[in-house]
mmCIF file of C-alpha atoms and ligand atoms in Angstrom:
data_model
loop_
_atom_site.group_PDB
_atom_site.id
_atom_site.type_symbol
_atom_site.label_atom_id
_atom_site.label_comp_id
_atom_site.label_asym_id
_atom_site.label_seq_id
_atom_site.Cartn_x
_atom_site.Cartn_y
_atom_site.Cartn_z
ATOM 1 C CA MET A 1 63.392 127.160 116.492
ATOM 2 C CA LEU A 2 65.375 124.079 115.506
ATOM 3 C CA THR A 3 67.337 122.176 118.127
ATOM 4 C CA LEU A 4 71.066 121.609 117.725
ATOM 5 C CA ARG A 5 70.293 117.979 116.948
ATOM 6 C CA GLN A 6 67.899 118.927 114.136
ATOM 7 C CA LEU A 7 70.414 121.394 112.717
ATOM 8 C CA PHE A 8 73.086 118.681 112.848
ATOM 9 C CA LEU A 9 70.837 116.364 110.876
ATOM 10 C CA ASN A 10 69.850 119.076 108.404
ATOM 11 C CA ASN A 11 73.152 120.803 107.702
ATOM 12 C CA ASN A 12 75.989 118.470 108.655
ATOM 13 C CA ALA A 13 76.804 115.719 106.159
ATOM 14 C CA GLN A 14 75.755 112.343 107.523
ATOM 15 C CA THR A 15 77.714 109.109 107.201
ATOM 16 C CA THR A 16 74.955 106.751 108.340
ATOM 17 C CA HIS A 17 71.176 106.724 108.625
ATOM 18 C CA PHE A 18 71.606 105.980 112.337
ATOM 19 C CA PRO A 19 74.000 108.499 113.942
ATOM 20 C CA LEU A 20 74.440 108.107 117.681
ATOM 21 C CA LEU A 21 73.149 111.673 118.237
ATOM 22 C CA LEU A 22 74.758 112.023 121.643
ATOM 23 C CA GLU A 23 75.309 115.708 122.329
ATOM 24 C CA PHE A 24 78.371 116.436 124.428
ATOM 25 C CA GLU A 25 79.115 119.796 125.962
ATOM 26 C CA ARG A 26 82.488 119.138 127.503
ATOM 27 C CA ALA A 27 84.989 116.383 128.208
ATOM 28 C CA GLU A 28 87.588 115.874 130.897
ATOM 29 C CA GLY A 29 89.801 112.894 131.657
ATOM 30 C CA VAL A 30 87.945 109.704 130.743
ATOM 31 C CA TYR A 31 84.527 111.391 130.878
ATOM 32 C CA MET A 32 82.366 113.166 128.342
ATOM 33 C CA TYR A 33 79.376 115.169 129.622
ATOM 34 C CA ASP A 34 76.137 115.560 127.696
ATOM 35 C CA SER A 35 73.898 118.597 127.594
ATOM 36 C CA GLU A 36 72.086 117.430 130.738
ATOM 37 C CA GLY A 37 75.350 116.972 132.624
ATOM 38 C CA LYS A 38 75.291 113.157 132.446
ATOM 39 C CA ALA A 39 78.819 111.692 132.484
ATOM 40 C CA TYR A 40 79.792 108.995 129.993
ATOM 41 C CA THR A 41 82.979 106.961 130.359
ATOM 42 C CA ASP A 42 84.837 107.073 127.052
ATOM 43 C CA LEU A 43 85.871 103.470 126.498
ATOM 44 C CA ILE A 44 86.996 104.029 122.904
ATOM 45 C CA SER A 45 89.030 107.277 123.102
ATOM 46 C CA GLY A 46 87.323 108.786 120.049
ATOM 47 C CA ILE A 47 88.655 105.720 118.180
ATOM 48 C CA GLY A 48 92.219 105.578 119.402
ATOM 49 C CA VAL A 49 92.859 109.304 119.736
ATOM 50 C CA SER A 50 92.512 110.365 123.368
ATOM 51 C CA ASN A 51 95.255 108.214 124.893
ATOM 52 C CA LEU A 52 95.830 110.902 127.551
ATOM 53 C CA GLY A 53 92.111 111.364 128.122
ATOM 54 C CA HIS A 54 90.299 114.584 127.298
ATOM 55 C CA GLY A 55 91.636 118.057 128.003
ATOM 56 C CA ASN A 56 95.075 117.212 129.342
ATOM 57 C CA PRO A 57 96.153 120.561 130.850
ATOM 58 C CA LYS A 58 99.672 120.449 129.383
ATOM 59 C CA VAL A 59 98.334 119.752 125.893
ATOM 60 C CA VAL A 60 95.695 122.491 126.191
ATOM 61 C CA GLN A 61 98.359 124.917 127.401
ATOM 62 C CA ALA A 62 100.626 124.040 124.457
ATOM 63 C CA VAL A 63 97.737 124.698 122.029
ATOM 64 C CA LYS A 64 96.978 128.094 123.575
ATOM 65 C CA HIS A 65 100.628 129.059 123.746
ATOM 66 C CA GLN A 66 101.277 128.216 120.082
ATOM 67 C CA ALA A 67 98.019 129.823 118.873
ATOM 68 C CA ASP A 68 99.158 133.032 120.532
ATOM 69 C CA LYS A 69 102.518 132.886 118.721
ATOM 70 C CA TYR A 70 101.469 131.865 115.200
ATOM 71 C CA MET A 71 99.178 129.471 113.406
ATOM 72 C CA HIS A 72 99.515 128.821 109.671
ATOM 73 C CA LEU A 73 102.466 130.522 107.989
ATOM 74 C CA MET A 74 103.252 128.546 104.819
ATOM 75 C CA VAL A 75 102.700 125.181 103.124
ATOM 76 C CA TYR A 76 104.583 122.312 104.732
ATOM 77 C CA GLY A 77 108.309 122.007 104.115
ATOM 78 C CA GLU A 78 109.414 125.568 103.369
ATOM 79 C CA TYR A 79 109.771 127.572 106.583
ATOM 80 C CA VAL A 80 111.591 126.421 109.703
ATOM 81 C CA GLN A 81 108.742 126.241 112.226
ATOM 82 C CA THR A 82 109.747 125.496 115.800
ATOM 83 C CA PRO A 83 106.822 123.170 116.711
ATOM 84 C CA GLN A 84 107.418 120.962 113.628
ATOM 85 C CA VAL A 85 111.158 120.791 114.233
ATOM 86 C CA ARG A 86 110.910 120.050 117.949
ATOM 87 C CA PHE A 87 108.163 117.474 117.454
ATOM 88 C CA ALA A 88 110.070 115.634 114.720
ATOM 89 C CA GLN A 89 113.206 115.699 116.887
ATOM 90 C CA LYS A 90 111.307 114.161 119.812
ATOM 91 C CA LEU A 91 109.675 111.474 117.661
ATOM 92 C CA VAL A 92 112.994 110.492 116.108
ATOM 93 C CA SER A 93 114.558 110.295 119.579
ATOM 94 C CA VAL A 94 112.111 107.578 120.677
ATOM 95 C CA LEU A 95 112.265 105.565 117.421
ATOM 96 C CA PRO A 96 114.887 103.148 116.077
ATOM 97 C CA SER A 97 117.772 105.113 114.553
ATOM 98 C CA THR A 98 116.793 104.271 110.962
ATOM 99 C CA LEU A 99 113.442 106.042 111.277
ATOM 100 C CA ASN A 100 114.876 109.528 111.282
ATOM 101 C CA SER A 101 112.915 111.644 108.795
ATOM 102 C CA VAL A 102 109.360 112.761 109.569
ATOM 103 C CA TYR A 103 106.834 114.006 107.019
ATOM 104 C CA PHE A 104 103.827 115.531 108.799
ATOM 105 C CA THR A 105 100.351 115.215 107.300
ATOM 106 C CA ASN A 106 96.844 116.270 108.353
ATOM 107 C CA SER A 107 95.425 112.804 108.969
ATOM 108 C CA GLY A 108 96.032 109.077 108.966
ATOM 109 C CA ALA A 109 94.770 108.534 105.441
ATOM 110 C CA GLU A 110 97.142 111.222 104.184
ATOM 111 C CA ALA A 111 100.050 109.504 105.912
ATOM 112 C CA VAL A 112 99.038 106.331 104.029
ATOM 113 C CA GLU A 113 98.869 108.217 100.725
ATOM 114 C CA GLY A 114 102.293 109.757 101.291
ATOM 115 C CA ALA A 115 103.873 106.439 102.225
ATOM 116 C CA LEU A 116 102.464 104.613 99.174
ATOM 117 C CA LYS A 117 103.719 107.379 96.883
ATOM 118 C CA LEU A 118 107.123 107.383 98.578
ATOM 119 C CA ALA A 119 107.441 103.602 98.179
ATOM 120 C CA LYS A 120 106.583 103.783 94.463
ATOM 121 C CA ARG A 121 108.894 106.731 93.934
ATOM 122 C CA PHE A 122 111.831 105.210 95.846
ATOM 123 C CA THR A 123 111.631 101.681 94.381
ATOM 124 C CA GLY A 124 110.437 102.619 90.886
ATOM 125 C CA ARG A 125 107.948 99.750 91.249
ATOM 126 C CA GLN A 126 104.168 99.797 90.988
ATOM 127 C CA GLN A 127 102.835 96.730 92.785
ATOM 128 C CA ILE A 128 101.623 96.806 96.368
ATOM 129 C CA VAL A 129 100.804 94.035 98.823
ATOM 130 C CA ALA A 130 98.124 94.671 101.449
ATOM 131 C CA PHE A 131 96.131 92.565 103.903
ATOM 132 C CA LYS A 132 92.681 91.086 104.033
ATOM 133 C CA GLY A 133 90.622 92.869 106.685
ATOM 134 C CA ALA A 134 92.892 95.939 106.604
ATOM 135 C CA TYR A 135 91.692 99.477 107.218
ATOM 136 C CA HIS A 136 93.960 102.359 106.266
ATOM 137 C CA GLY A 137 91.500 105.214 105.732
ATOM 138 C CA SER A 138 88.874 106.394 103.275
ATOM 139 C CA THR A 139 90.734 108.337 100.565
ATOM 140 C CA HIS A 140 91.178 106.639 97.189
ATOM 141 C CA GLY A 141 94.716 105.346 97.783
ATOM 142 C CA ALA A 142 93.946 104.206 101.322
ATOM 143 C CA LEU A 143 90.717 102.621 100.099
ATOM 144 C CA SER A 144 92.684 100.750 97.436
ATOM 145 C CA VAL A 145 94.647 98.934 100.146
ATOM 146 C CA MET A 146 91.578 98.266 102.288
ATOM 147 C CA GLY A 147 90.920 94.567 102.701
ATOM 148 C CA ASN A 148 87.127 94.646 102.499
ATOM 149 C CA GLU A 149 85.486 94.588 99.086
ATOM 150 C CA GLU A 150 82.136 95.819 100.365
ATOM 151 C CA PHE A 151 83.591 99.250 101.107
ATOM 152 C CA LYS A 152 85.391 99.496 97.771
ATOM 153 C CA GLN A 153 82.959 98.341 95.119
ATOM 154 C CA ALA A 154 81.148 101.669 94.710
ATOM 155 C CA TYR A 155 84.364 103.606 94.209
ATOM 156 C CA ARG A 156 86.182 101.734 91.470
ATOM 157 C CA PRO A 157 88.427 102.177 89.594
ATOM 158 C CA LEU A 158 90.943 102.255 92.436
ATOM 159 C CA LEU A 159 94.729 101.783 92.348
ATOM 160 C CA PRO A 160 95.736 98.809 90.185
ATOM 161 C CA GLY A 161 98.374 96.184 91.033
ATOM 162 C CA ILE A 162 97.407 95.387 94.602
ATOM 163 C CA ASN A 163 97.598 91.843 95.973
ATOM 164 C CA PHE A 164 95.813 90.989 99.210
ATOM 165 C CA ILE A 165 97.273 88.372 101.519
ATOM 166 C CA SER A 166 96.088 86.841 104.806
ATOM 167 C CA LEU A 167 97.670 87.658 108.137
ATOM 168 C CA ASN A 168 99.839 84.867 109.566
ATOM 169 C CA HIS A 169 99.726 82.822 106.338
ATOM 170 C CA LEU A 170 103.386 82.213 105.484
ATOM 171 C CA PRO A 171 103.020 80.699 101.971
ATOM 172 C CA GLU A 172 101.390 83.881 100.667
ATOM 173 C CA LEU A 173 104.563 85.840 101.430
ATOM 174 C CA ASP A 174 105.691 84.514 98.026
ATOM 175 C CA LEU A 175 103.402 87.136 96.484
ATOM 176 C CA ILE A 176 105.966 89.704 97.639
ATOM 177 C CA THR A 177 108.445 89.852 94.752
ATOM 178 C CA GLU A 178 111.079 92.067 93.100
ATOM 179 C CA GLN A 179 108.131 93.887 91.486
ATOM 180 C CA THR A 180 106.565 94.837 94.826
ATOM 181 C CA ALA A 181 107.105 98.453 95.856
ATOM 182 C CA CYS A 182 105.770 97.998 99.377
ATOM 183 C CA VAL A 183 103.822 95.896 101.807
ATOM 184 C CA ILE A 184 101.424 97.822 104.011
ATOM 185 C CA LEU A 185 100.269 96.245 107.255
ATOM 186 C CA GLU A 186 98.620 97.470 110.434
ATOM 187 C CA THR A 187 101.088 96.255 113.061
ATOM 188 C CA ILE A 188 98.010 95.136 114.975
ATOM 189 C CA GLN A 189 94.900 95.141 112.801
ATOM 190 C CA GLY A 190 92.233 97.442 114.235
ATOM 191 C CA GLU A 191 89.015 97.516 112.255
ATOM 192 C CA ALA A 192 89.322 93.816 111.412
ATOM 193 C CA GLY A 193 88.382 93.316 115.078
ATOM 194 C CA ILE A 194 91.888 93.530 116.611
ATOM 195 C CA ARG A 195 94.014 90.797 115.033
ATOM 196 C CA VAL A 196 97.526 90.346 116.388
ATOM 197 C CA PRO A 197 100.127 88.824 114.047
ATOM 198 C CA ASP A 198 102.457 86.034 115.200
ATOM 199 C CA ALA A 199 105.998 87.163 116.023
ATOM 200 C CA GLY A 200 107.396 84.492 113.672
ATOM 201 C CA TYR A 201 105.195 85.751 110.855
ATOM 202 C CA MET A 202 106.384 89.321 111.401
ATOM 203 C CA ARG A 203 110.009 88.213 111.234
ATOM 204 C CA ALA A 204 109.370 86.256 108.036
ATOM 205 C CA LEU A 205 107.551 89.233 106.524
ATOM 206 C CA ARG A 206 110.476 91.516 107.354
ATOM 207 C CA GLU A 207 112.909 89.030 105.860
ATOM 208 C CA ARG A 208 110.932 88.610 102.645
ATOM 209 C CA CYS A 209 110.708 92.397 102.191
ATOM 210 C CA SER A 210 114.451 92.801 102.748
ATOM 211 C CA GLN A 211 115.191 89.943 100.285
ATOM 212 C CA THR A 212 113.073 91.478 97.540
ATOM 213 C CA GLY A 213 113.965 95.138 98.134
ATOM 214 C CA THR A 214 110.346 95.841 99.093
ATOM 215 C CA LEU A 215 109.605 98.609 101.587
ATOM 216 C CA LEU A 216 107.738 97.430 104.666
ATOM 217 C CA ILE A 217 105.163 99.938 105.888
ATOM 218 C CA PHE A 218 103.662 99.567 109.358
ATOM 219 C CA ASP A 219 100.451 101.463 109.919
ATOM 220 C CA GLU A 220 100.380 102.269 113.638
ATOM 221 C CA ILE A 221 97.804 104.982 113.269
ATOM 222 C CA GLN A 222 95.609 103.189 115.798
ATOM 223 C CA ALA A 223 98.148 101.112 117.714
ATOM 224 C CA ALA A 224 100.949 103.512 118.680
ATOM 225 C CA PHE A 225 101.642 105.700 121.713
ATOM 226 C CA GLY A 226 101.263 103.145 124.460
ATOM 227 C CA ARG A 227 97.937 101.743 123.308
ATOM 228 C CA THR A 228 99.227 98.151 123.175
ATOM 229 C CA GLY A 229 101.540 98.367 126.196
ATOM 230 C CA LYS A 230 104.588 99.466 124.192
ATOM 231 C CA LEU A 231 105.269 102.956 122.923
ATOM 232 C CA PHE A 232 105.058 101.521 119.365
ATOM 233 C CA ALA A 233 103.361 98.225 118.597
ATOM 234 C CA PHE A 234 106.234 96.950 116.434
ATOM 235 C CA GLU A 235 108.293 96.716 119.640
ATOM 236 C CA HIS A 236 106.275 93.589 120.512
ATOM 237 C CA PHE A 237 107.735 91.826 117.490
ATOM 238 C CA ASN A 238 111.327 93.073 117.360
ATOM 239 C CA VAL A 239 110.787 94.048 113.756
ATOM 240 C CA VAL A 240 111.455 97.556 112.410
ATOM 241 C CA PRO A 241 109.562 98.841 109.359
ATOM 242 C CA ASP A 242 111.015 100.951 106.558
ATOM 243 C CA ILE A 243 108.146 103.403 106.869
ATOM 244 C CA LEU A 244 106.046 104.007 109.972
ATOM 245 C CA LEU A 245 102.602 105.628 109.845
ATOM 246 C CA LEU A 246 101.212 107.600 112.767
ATOM 247 C CA ALA A 247 98.127 109.754 113.371
ATOM 248 C CA LYS A 248 95.201 109.661 115.838
ATOM 249 C CA ALA A 249 96.921 109.893 119.281
ATOM 250 C CA LEU A 250 99.921 111.580 117.632
ATOM 251 C CA GLY A 251 98.318 115.005 118.034
ATOM 252 C CA GLY A 252 97.053 114.612 121.597
ATOM 253 C CA GLY A 253 93.542 115.425 120.314
ATOM 254 C CA MET A 254 94.582 117.714 117.467
ATOM 255 C CA PRO A 255 94.624 116.563 113.809
ATOM 256 C CA VAL A 256 98.049 115.511 112.622
ATOM 257 C CA GLY A 257 99.547 112.427 110.990
ATOM 258 C CA ALA A 258 103.018 111.435 109.882
ATOM 259 C CA PHE A 259 104.946 109.023 107.736
ATOM 260 C CA ILE A 260 108.438 108.411 109.002
ATOM 261 C CA ALA A 261 111.264 106.825 107.023
ATOM 262 C CA PRO A 262 115.056 106.757 106.757
ATOM 263 C CA VAL A 263 116.322 110.076 105.441
ATOM 264 C CA ASN A 264 117.792 108.470 102.292
ATOM 265 C CA ILE A 265 114.402 106.994 101.357
ATOM 266 C CA MET A 266 112.524 110.204 102.163
ATOM 267 C CA ALA A 267 114.983 112.079 99.940
ATOM 268 C CA ALA A 268 113.185 110.585 96.911
ATOM 269 C CA LEU A 269 110.457 113.200 97.432
ATOM 270 C CA LYS A 270 112.884 116.046 96.736
ATOM 271 C CA GLU A 271 113.125 115.577 92.974
ATOM 272 C CA ASN A 272 111.557 114.274 89.760
ATOM 273 C CA PRO A 273 109.441 116.289 90.202
ATOM 274 C CA ILE A 274 110.379 118.732 92.918
ATOM 275 C CA LEU A 275 107.352 119.531 95.116
ATOM 276 C CA GLY A 276 105.816 116.229 93.978
ATOM 277 C CA HIS A 277 104.212 115.618 97.364
ATOM 278 C CA ILE A 278 103.078 118.689 99.256
ATOM 279 C CA THR A 279 100.378 119.715 101.718
ATOM 280 C CA THR A 280 99.141 123.095 102.913
ATOM 281 C CA PHE A 281 98.244 122.277 106.482
ATOM 282 C CA GLY A 282 100.309 119.120 107.148
ATOM 283 C CA GLY A 283 102.217 119.584 110.404
ATOM 284 C CA HIS A 284 100.152 122.592 111.464
ATOM 285 C CA PRO A 285 102.153 124.389 114.177
ATOM 286 C CA VAL A 286 99.357 124.230 116.754
ATOM 287 C CA CYS A 287 98.883 120.481 116.134
ATOM 288 C CA CYS A 288 102.621 119.825 116.376
ATOM 289 C CA ALA A 289 102.835 121.799 119.627
ATOM 290 C CA ALA A 290 99.969 119.699 121.001
ATOM 291 C CA GLY A 291 101.562 116.464 119.769
ATOM 292 C CA LEU A 292 104.895 117.277 121.358
ATOM 293 C CA ALA A 293 103.235 118.085 124.683
ATOM 294 C CA ALA A 294 101.204 114.857 124.489
ATOM 295 C CA LEU A 295 104.274 112.725 123.826
ATOM 296 C CA GLU A 296 106.117 114.369 126.712
ATOM 297 C CA VAL A 297 103.210 113.694 129.077
ATOM 298 C CA LEU A 298 102.959 110.082 127.897
ATOM 299 C CA LEU A 299 106.653 109.512 128.590
ATOM 300 C CA GLU A 300 106.854 111.504 131.842
ATOM 301 C CA GLU A 301 103.845 109.799 133.401
ATOM 302 C CA ASN A 302 104.926 106.284 132.375
ATOM 303 C CA LEU A 303 101.417 105.597 131.115
ATOM 304 C CA THR A 304 102.563 102.824 128.767
ATOM 305 C CA GLU A 305 103.966 100.760 131.646
ATOM 306 C CA GLN A 306 100.545 100.483 133.321
ATOM 307 C CA VAL A 307 98.729 99.218 130.238
ATOM 308 C CA ALA A 308 99.449 95.476 130.610
ATOM 309 C CA LYS A 309 98.066 95.505 134.165
ATOM 310 C CA LYS A 310 94.893 97.213 132.964
ATOM 311 C CA GLU A 311 94.518 94.658 130.176
ATOM 312 C CA ALA A 312 94.839 91.832 132.698
ATOM 313 C CA PHE A 313 92.188 93.468 134.872
ATOM 314 C CA ILE A 314 89.730 93.703 131.955
ATOM 315 C CA ARG A 315 90.354 90.089 130.950
ATOM 316 C CA GLN A 316 89.788 88.971 134.512
ATOM 317 C CA ARG A 317 86.557 90.985 134.904
ATOM 318 C CA LEU A 318 84.963 90.256 131.529
ATOM 319 C CA VAL A 319 84.213 86.573 131.862
ATOM 320 C CA HIS A 320 80.800 85.423 130.632
ATOM 321 C CA PRO A 321 79.480 82.478 128.611
ATOM 322 C CA ALA A 322 78.284 84.941 125.942
ATOM 323 C CA ILE A 323 81.847 86.230 125.400
ATOM 324 C CA LYS A 324 83.404 83.996 122.766
ATOM 325 C CA GLN A 325 86.856 85.561 122.878
ATOM 326 C CA ILE A 326 88.769 88.655 123.912
ATOM 327 C CA ARG A 327 91.393 89.506 121.289
ATOM 328 C CA GLY A 328 94.108 92.110 121.299
ATOM 329 C CA LYS A 329 96.960 93.599 123.238
ATOM 330 C CA GLY A 330 97.014 96.149 126.022
ATOM 331 C CA LEU A 331 94.128 98.592 125.828
ATOM 332 C CA MET A 332 93.339 97.696 122.221
ATOM 333 C CA LEU A 333 90.828 94.905 122.738
ATOM 334 C CA ALA A 334 87.908 93.273 120.924
ATOM 335 C CA VAL A 335 85.275 91.402 122.924
ATOM 336 C CA GLU A 336 83.610 88.974 120.563
ATOM 337 C CA PHE A 337 79.981 87.846 120.766
ATOM 338 C CA GLU A 338 77.920 85.392 118.747
ATOM 339 C CA SER A 339 76.296 87.954 116.451
ATOM 340 C CA PHE A 340 76.067 91.608 115.490
ATOM 341 C CA GLU A 341 72.520 91.720 116.886
ATOM 342 C CA LEU A 342 73.634 90.695 120.369
ATOM 343 C CA ASN A 343 76.723 92.917 120.247
ATOM 344 C CA LYS A 344 74.626 95.911 119.183
ATOM 345 C CA LYS A 345 72.131 95.401 122.006
ATOM 346 C CA ILE A 346 74.927 95.146 124.571
ATOM 347 C CA ILE A 347 76.609 98.271 123.196
ATOM 348 C CA ASP A 348 73.315 100.204 123.242
ATOM 349 C CA ARG A 349 72.729 99.185 126.838
ATOM 350 C CA CYS A 350 76.260 100.234 127.823
ATOM 351 C CA ILE A 351 75.808 103.642 126.198
ATOM 352 C CA HIS A 352 72.436 104.049 127.897
ATOM 353 C CA ASN A 353 74.172 103.331 131.188
ATOM 354 C CA GLY A 354 76.959 105.816 130.538
ATOM 355 C CA VAL A 355 79.755 103.756 128.974
ATOM 356 C CA ILE A 356 80.655 104.565 125.376
ATOM 357 C CA THR A 357 81.757 101.640 123.281
ATOM 358 C CA ASP A 358 81.421 100.610 119.648
ATOM 359 C CA TRP A 359 81.932 97.806 117.173
ATOM 360 C CA PHE A 360 84.498 97.564 114.380
ATOM 361 C CA LEU A 361 84.121 98.612 110.774
ATOM 362 C CA HIS A 362 85.053 95.139 109.494
ATOM 363 C CA CYS A 363 83.955 93.073 112.489
ATOM 364 C CA SER A 364 80.434 93.797 113.630
ATOM 365 C CA ASN A 365 80.143 91.072 116.285
ATOM 366 C CA ALA A 366 82.937 92.401 118.504
ATOM 367 C CA MET A 367 82.893 95.276 120.980
ATOM 368 C CA ARG A 368 85.761 97.771 121.092
ATOM 369 C CA ILE A 369 87.570 98.421 124.380
ATOM 370 C CA ALA A 370 90.207 101.130 123.991
ATOM 371 C CA PRO A 371 89.891 103.607 126.863
ATOM 372 C CA PRO A 372 92.267 106.480 127.533
ATOM 373 C CA LEU A 373 95.440 105.023 129.046
ATOM 374 C CA ILE A 374 94.911 107.234 132.116
ATOM 375 C CA ILE A 375 91.803 105.289 133.153
ATOM 376 C CA THR A 376 92.057 104.304 136.830
ATOM 377 C CA GLY A 377 91.370 100.850 138.269
ATOM 378 C CA GLN A 378 88.167 102.148 139.817
ATOM 379 C CA GLN A 379 86.946 103.665 136.561
ATOM 380 C CA LEU A 380 87.806 100.460 134.730
ATOM 381 C CA ALA A 381 85.985 98.369 137.340
ATOM 382 C CA HIS A 382 82.891 100.542 136.924
ATOM 383 C CA ALA A 383 83.010 100.222 133.113
ATOM 384 C CA CYS A 384 83.433 96.434 133.369
ATOM 385 C CA ASP A 385 80.453 96.240 135.763
ATOM 386 C CA ILE A 386 78.312 98.141 133.255
ATOM 387 C CA ILE A 387 79.423 95.833 130.432
ATOM 388 C CA MET A 388 78.735 92.696 132.488
ATOM 389 C CA GLU A 389 75.289 93.994 133.457
ATOM 390 C CA ALA A 390 74.577 94.747 129.784
ATOM 391 C CA ILE A 391 75.652 91.251 128.722
ATOM 392 C CA ASP A 392 73.531 89.678 131.459
ATOM 393 C CA SER A 393 70.462 91.721 130.657
ATOM 394 C CA GLN A 394 70.727 91.180 126.899
ATOM 395 C CA THR A 395 71.444 87.476 127.024
ATOM 396 C CA HIS A 396 68.345 86.977 129.147
ATOM 397 C CA THR A 397 66.051 89.014 126.873
ATOM 398 C CA VAL A 398 67.297 88.708 123.316
ATOM 399 C CA GLN A 399 65.157 90.821 121.004
ATOM 400 C CA ILE A 400 66.251 92.284 117.714
ATOM 401 C CA ALA A 401 66.779 96.041 118.048
ATOM 402 C CA PRO A 402 66.586 98.361 115.019
ATOM 403 C CA SER A 403 70.007 98.168 113.447
ATOM 404 C CA ARG A 404 72.491 100.981 113.041
ATOM 405 C CA SER A 405 74.764 98.717 111.124
ATOM 406 C CA ARG A 406 77.988 100.111 109.713
ATOM 407 C CA VAL A 407 78.686 96.967 107.800
HETATM 408 N N1 LIG B 501 94.933 103.469 109.533
HETATM 409 C C1 LIG B 501 94.328 102.912 110.575
HETATM 410 C C2 LIG B 501 94.894 101.659 111.159
HETATM 411 C C3 LIG B 501 93.178 103.486 111.123
HETATM 412 O O1 LIG B 501 92.577 102.901 112.175
HETATM 413 C C4 LIG B 501 92.683 104.675 110.558
HETATM 414 C C5 LIG B 501 91.469 105.295 111.087
HETATM 415 O O2 LIG B 501 90.677 104.706 111.789
HETATM 416 C C6 LIG B 501 93.348 105.236 109.471
HETATM 417 C C7 LIG B 501 94.467 104.613 108.988
HETATM 418 C C8 LIG B 501 92.843 106.499 108.828
HETATM 419 O O3 LIG B 501 93.089 107.589 109.631
HETATM 420 P P1 LIG B 501 92.246 108.936 109.423
HETATM 421 O O4 LIG B 501 90.842 108.659 109.818
HETATM 422 O O5 LIG B 501 92.934 109.950 110.295
HETATM 423 O O6 LIG B 501 92.359 109.291 107.981
#
């Protein structure tokens, strides 16, 4: 009889030759429990998803309640479905007044696809500006605006007319012209190893887009919902995008994404052709019910307000000669080491000792720290102790471990 692990390897499509192969049976709060009952602290929130931790009772209740009422009824945009309406209303209420029309998708990449199409449709232009190091998802359109050639070369041809510029490099803003439909930027770059733009750069970017009639798209799929210490990361820069992209934590653990724009821009999707951008499951009622409950919990429990203090605690605890730099904002941090080999050994040791962390798709020598926002001081202290022990042990005995490189 095959084990679950063997079946997983045999029948489930694999994305690497070196899957982690951890087998979890349940998860609660900041912990995930394996088949032997061992608890692991989730220091990466399933890559930016579990901002409220696992199994928040109000979110679980909302899922059950909505599943009992109805699940799928019709493709997105035709029927008036209470969870979609209430969720959009709540999102709009916490956003700047211009961002008042929400298009729900199934995932982050689909929010990216929708936003790129909307920008082309609204402006009548074809060119796009994106950023070096960017990650926006794995579908063809999202891949086209990814700033890492290694991931793209096998999949060409991709979308034409895309210019890549460097974050914080003002002269390159000249590449944004009257021919540019949109600029797409992660408000804080995630998979590049957490890169935070300068406030002055963000203002100049906004200005250049407004001057040229280019739509500015902020991808906050990883950075929103309190992760950086503000409800939305663009609040750090006092700059409002024309289109905002959300996913990951948006659904409180359920799959849903969104692109959000002013209603007059979004109106471009209504004609020429009608039904030119549709989705069957986008804004699934159960996912929207979960997302609404998650947003209410986030706001009611003031989780965002505690994030800066937790960041300060991590920065104060993680001090070691092997740490070259800690980049990021709030609980969206990258701890940089000399090499991938060292980083990998430290990560492996942390996982062995019950703390789940990871490296970044486009930055293999930095460790990801993005725990659920609910993590307590004590839980954070324990995780930091495990990381410090791992750094100590691996800097004293540096051997090259078999690689599970994603890069
Ligand atoms: N944009 C950013 C900034 C992301 O971090 C991700 C996923 O990691 C995506 C887009 C793609 O989202 P999804 O995996 O839901 O398609």
